[in-house]
Amino acid sequence: MRYREAKETWRRAFAEWTTPRWQATVPSATLRIATNVVPCDANPAHALHTANVFLHQQLYSRLLRGRPGPYVVPDVAIRWEVGDDGLRYRVQLDPEARCNDGGAITAVDVVESIHTVLDPKTGSTEVSHLSPLENANAFAAGEIDDFQLVGVHALDEHTVELRLRAPAPFWIFLLTFPAQSGAHAARTSGPFQVTRLDASGTAVERDPRYAHPKGGNVAVVEWLRRSRDEVIDALLRNEIDVANPILPTPAATEAIAAGRPISAVTAPWMTS
């Protein structure tokens, strides 16, 4: 990858970037999602299932925010740069970035969140996302115990340096996950907060403390555990708004086995 050109492209992009301004709204709608796997863990270090990732995206800010297509935009980080060799990234945080309790999100928070994920005692499911970091694998495996040897350091209150063991062009996209963005289970920083989390379902509602509202009319999101057969009936009775996923019905399975054509329609997933 041509890292020098990438750095220059990012520099020009940051000069043009402005934070989107959203029209003020009063959310009132409830979005009901039926699924066979509901979110079960609000800890960003324990994602494991895609369902949990979707939940974490509503509860926590991230260093970078993904957008449709292969690109990212600022979130907690307002700019970043990469060394010409692709091994060193410096990320500058927004001085105004805040958790929902009012506390600042600092470079130390980012380092600590990465430490939490890599700590063998955590048992995090997100360790592979940090594998490109220098000495991350050795620390996670317990082969070294000095976290200072891992390639992440707070240079000052709002600057994080990340050093990789080898060039990894995909690294920048891994900074869109909350677990490596200063998120901690006890301190949310996203637009929603959990109101229910149990075996039958999960619910979140808008957090009035969130400092960067994104607009939209959804005030409450409910994930409801439903079987394949229950999903179709629930849709027909207007008890849910989204089914994820709708597995093939027995009739559809028979049609596929018989070689008859069938059609399926999908839609993009909701994010904050």
Coordinates of C-alpha atoms in Angstrom, one line a residue:
M1 CA 0.0 0.0 0.0
R2 CA 1.2 3.5 -0.7
Y3 CA 1.1 4.9 2.8
R4 CA 2.7 8.3 2.0
E5 CA -0.1 8.9 -0.5
A6 CA -2.6 7.7 1.9
K7 CA -1.4 10.2 4.6
E8 CA -1.6 13.1 2.1
T9 CA -5.1 12.1 1.0
W10 CA -6.2 11.9 4.6
R11 CA -4.6 15.3 5.3
R12 CA -6.6 16.9 2.5
A13 CA -9.8 15.1 3.5
F14 CA -9.5 16.4 7.1
A15 CA -9.2 20.0 5.8
E16 CA -12.5 19.6 4.0
W17 CA -14.4 17.5 6.6
T18 CA -17.2 19.1 8.7
T19 CA -19.2 17.3 11.3
P20 CA -22.7 16.6 10.0
R21 CA -25.4 18.7 11.6
W22 CA -28.6 16.8 12.3
Q23 CA -32.0 18.3 12.4
A24 CA -33.4 18.3 16.0
T25 CA -36.1 15.7 16.5
V26 CA -38.1 14.2 19.3
P27 CA -37.9 10.4 18.8
S28 CA -41.0 8.5 19.7
A29 CA -41.0 5.3 17.6
T30 CA -40.2 1.8 18.9
L31 CA -38.3 -0.5 16.5
R32 CA -39.1 -4.2 17.2
I33 CA -36.6 -6.8 15.9
A34 CA -37.3 -10.5 16.0
T35 CA -34.2 -12.7 15.9
N36 CA -33.1 -16.2 17.0
V37 CA -30.0 -14.7 18.7
V38 CA -30.6 -11.6 20.9
P39 CA -27.8 -9.4 22.2
C40 CA -26.6 -11.0 25.5
D41 CA -23.6 -8.9 26.6
A42 CA -23.2 -5.1 26.8
N43 CA -19.5 -5.4 27.6
P44 CA -17.5 -4.1 24.5
A45 CA -14.7 -6.6 25.3
H46 CA -17.2 -9.5 24.9
A47 CA -18.8 -9.1 21.5
L48 CA -18.6 -12.7 20.1
H49 CA -21.9 -12.6 18.3
T50 CA -22.9 -10.1 15.6
A51 CA -26.0 -9.3 17.7
N52 CA -23.7 -8.0 20.4
V53 CA -21.8 -5.9 18.0
F54 CA -25.0 -4.3 16.9
L55 CA -25.9 -3.5 20.5
H56 CA -22.4 -2.1 21.2
Q57 CA -22.7 0.2 18.2
Q58 CA -25.7 1.8 19.9
L59 CA -24.1 2.1 23.4
Y60 CA -20.6 3.3 22.6
S61 CA -18.8 5.8 20.4
R62 CA -15.9 4.6 18.3
L63 CA -12.6 6.1 17.2
L64 CA -13.8 6.0 13.6
R65 CA -17.2 5.5 12.2
G66 CA -17.8 3.2 9.3
R67 CA -19.9 4.4 6.3
P68 CA -21.4 2.4 3.4
G69 CA -18.6 1.4 1.1
P70 CA -14.9 1.0 2.0
Y71 CA -14.3 4.2 4.0
V72 CA -14.5 5.6 7.5
V73 CA -15.1 9.1 9.0
P74 CA -14.1 10.8 12.3
D75 CA -16.0 10.0 15.5
V76 CA -14.0 10.2 18.8
A77 CA -10.9 10.6 16.6
I78 CA -10.9 13.8 14.6
R79 CA -7.8 13.0 12.5
W80 CA -5.1 10.4 12.1
E81 CA -2.0 9.8 10.1
V82 CA 0.2 6.9 9.1
G83 CA 4.0 6.6 8.8
D84 CA 5.5 6.0 5.4
D85 CA 6.4 2.4 6.4
G86 CA 2.8 1.7 7.4
L87 CA 3.9 0.7 10.9
R88 CA 3.0 3.7 13.0
Y89 CA -0.4 5.4 13.3
R90 CA -1.1 8.5 15.3
V91 CA -4.7 9.3 16.2
Q92 CA -5.8 12.6 17.6
L93 CA -8.9 12.6 19.7
D94 CA -11.6 15.2 19.9
P95 CA -11.0 17.3 23.0
E96 CA -14.8 17.5 23.4
A97 CA -15.4 13.8 23.3
R98 CA -17.4 12.7 26.3
C99 CA -18.9 9.6 27.9
N100 CA -22.5 10.0 28.8
D101 CA -21.6 10.5 32.5
G102 CA -19.8 13.7 31.4
G103 CA -16.3 12.4 31.7
A104 CA -13.8 13.1 28.9
I105 CA -12.6 10.3 26.6
T106 CA -8.9 10.5 26.6
A107 CA -5.9 8.8 25.1
V108 CA -5.4 6.9 28.4
D109 CA -8.9 5.6 28.1
V110 CA -8.1 4.2 24.6
V111 CA -4.9 2.5 26.0
E112 CA -6.8 1.1 28.9
S113 CA -9.6 -0.3 26.7
I114 CA -7.0 -2.1 24.6
H115 CA -5.2 -3.3 27.7
T116 CA -8.5 -4.8 28.9
V117 CA -9.1 -6.6 25.7
L118 CA -5.6 -8.1 25.5
D119 CA -5.4 -9.0 29.2
P120 CA -5.6 -12.8 29.4
K121 CA -7.8 -12.5 32.5
T122 CA -10.5 -10.7 30.5
G123 CA -11.2 -13.6 28.2
S124 CA -12.1 -11.1 25.5
T125 CA -13.5 -12.3 22.1
E126 CA -12.0 -9.2 20.5
V127 CA -8.3 -10.1 20.8
S128 CA -7.9 -10.9 17.0
H129 CA -8.9 -7.4 16.1
L130 CA -5.8 -6.2 17.9
S131 CA -3.5 -8.8 16.6
P132 CA -1.7 -6.4 14.2
L133 CA -0.4 -4.4 17.1
E134 CA 3.2 -4.9 18.1
N135 CA 3.5 -7.6 20.8
A136 CA -0.3 -7.8 21.2
N137 CA -0.3 -11.6 20.5
A138 CA 2.5 -12.2 23.0
F139 CA 0.8 -10.2 25.7
A140 CA -2.6 -11.9 25.1
A141 CA -1.0 -15.3 25.2
G142 CA 0.7 -14.5 28.5
E143 CA 4.2 -14.8 27.0
I144 CA 5.0 -11.3 28.2
D145 CA 3.5 -9.4 31.1
D146 CA 4.8 -5.8 30.5
F147 CA 2.0 -4.0 28.7
Q148 CA 4.5 -1.2 27.9
L149 CA 5.9 -3.5 25.2
V150 CA 2.6 -3.5 23.4
G151 CA 2.4 -1.0 20.5
V152 CA -0.1 1.4 22.0
H153 CA 0.8 4.5 24.0
A154 CA -0.8 7.8 25.1
L155 CA 1.5 10.6 23.8
D156 CA -0.5 13.2 25.5
E157 CA -4.1 13.6 26.7
H158 CA -5.6 13.5 23.2
T159 CA -3.0 11.7 21.1
V160 CA -2.6 7.9 20.8
E161 CA 0.3 6.2 19.0
L162 CA -0.3 2.7 17.6
R163 CA 2.6 0.6 16.3
L164 CA 2.1 -2.4 14.2
R165 CA 4.2 -5.6 13.9
A166 CA 3.8 -5.5 10.1
P167 CA 2.0 -3.2 7.6
A168 CA -1.8 -3.9 7.6
P169 CA -3.8 -1.8 5.2
F170 CA -7.0 -3.0 6.9
W171 CA -6.0 -1.7 10.3
I172 CA -7.8 1.6 10.0
F173 CA -11.1 -0.3 9.6
L174 CA -10.6 -2.2 12.9
L175 CA -10.7 1.2 14.7
T176 CA -14.5 1.2 14.1
F177 CA -15.0 -1.2 17.0
P178 CA -15.9 0.1 20.5
A179 CA -13.5 -2.3 22.3
Q180 CA -10.4 -0.5 20.9
S181 CA -11.9 3.0 21.1
G182 CA -11.8 3.8 24.8
A183 CA -15.1 2.1 25.6
H184 CA -15.6 0.5 29.0
A185 CA -18.6 -1.6 30.1
A186 CA -19.5 0.8 33.0
R187 CA -19.3 4.0 30.9
T188 CA -21.5 4.3 27.8
S189 CA -20.9 7.0 25.2
G190 CA -23.4 6.3 22.5
P191 CA -26.9 7.4 21.8
F192 CA -28.7 4.5 23.6
Q193 CA -28.7 2.9 27.0
V194 CA -29.8 -0.6 28.1
T195 CA -33.1 -1.0 29.8
R196 CA -33.5 -4.7 29.6
L197 CA -31.0 -7.5 29.0
D198 CA -32.2 -11.1 29.5
A199 CA -32.7 -14.4 27.8
S200 CA -36.0 -13.4 26.2
G201 CA -34.8 -10.2 24.7
T202 CA -32.9 -6.9 25.0
A203 CA -34.2 -3.3 24.9
V204 CA -32.4 0.0 24.7
E205 CA -33.8 3.6 24.8
R206 CA -32.3 7.0 23.9
D207 CA -29.9 8.3 26.5
P208 CA -30.7 11.9 27.1
R209 CA -27.1 12.5 28.3
Y210 CA -25.7 11.7 24.9
A211 CA -24.0 14.9 23.6
H212 CA -24.1 14.2 19.8
P213 CA -27.7 13.3 18.8
K214 CA -27.8 11.9 15.2
G215 CA -31.5 12.5 14.5
G216 CA -34.0 9.9 13.5
N217 CA -37.4 8.9 15.0
V218 CA -36.4 5.8 16.9
A219 CA -36.7 6.2 20.7
V220 CA -36.7 2.5 21.7
V221 CA -35.2 -0.6 20.1
E222 CA -36.3 -4.1 21.2
W223 CA -34.7 -7.4 20.2
L224 CA -37.1 -10.2 20.8
R225 CA -36.2 -13.9 20.7
R226 CA -38.3 -15.7 18.2
S227 CA -38.1 -19.0 16.4
R228 CA -38.1 -19.4 12.6
D229 CA -41.8 -20.3 12.6
E230 CA -42.8 -17.6 15.0
V231 CA -41.1 -14.8 13.0
I232 CA -43.4 -15.1 10.0
D233 CA -46.6 -15.1 12.1
A234 CA -45.3 -12.2 14.2
L235 CA -44.7 -10.2 11.0
L236 CA -48.2 -10.9 9.7
R237 CA -49.7 -9.8 13.0
N238 CA -47.7 -6.6 13.0
E239 CA -46.0 -7.5 16.3
I240 CA -42.5 -6.8 14.9
D241 CA -40.9 -4.5 12.4
V242 CA -37.8 -6.4 11.4
A243 CA -37.0 -10.1 11.2
N244 CA -33.3 -11.1 11.3
P245 CA -32.8 -13.5 9.9
I246 CA -35.8 -15.1 8.2
L247 CA -34.6 -18.7 7.7
P248 CA -36.2 -20.7 4.9
T249 CA -39.6 -22.2 5.7
P250 CA -40.1 -25.9 5.2
A251 CA -41.9 -25.1 1.9
A252 CA -39.0 -23.0 0.7
T253 CA -36.5 -25.7 1.7
E254 CA -38.5 -28.2 -0.3
A255 CA -38.6 -25.8 -3.3
I256 CA -34.8 -25.3 -3.1
A257 CA -34.3 -29.1 -2.9
A258 CA -36.5 -29.5 -6.0
G259 CA -34.6 -27.0 -7.9
R260 CA -37.5 -24.5 -8.2
P261 CA -36.4 -20.8 -8.1
I262 CA -37.3 -18.6 -5.1
S263 CA -36.6 -15.0 -4.2
A264 CA -35.3 -13.4 -1.0
V265 CA -35.2 -9.7 -0.1
T266 CA -32.8 -8.2 2.4
A267 CA -32.3 -4.8 3.8
P268 CA -29.4 -2.8 5.4
W269 CA -29.1 -3.1 9.2
M270 CA -29.9 -0.3 11.6
T271 CA -27.0 1.5 13.3
S272 CA -26.7 4.6 15.3

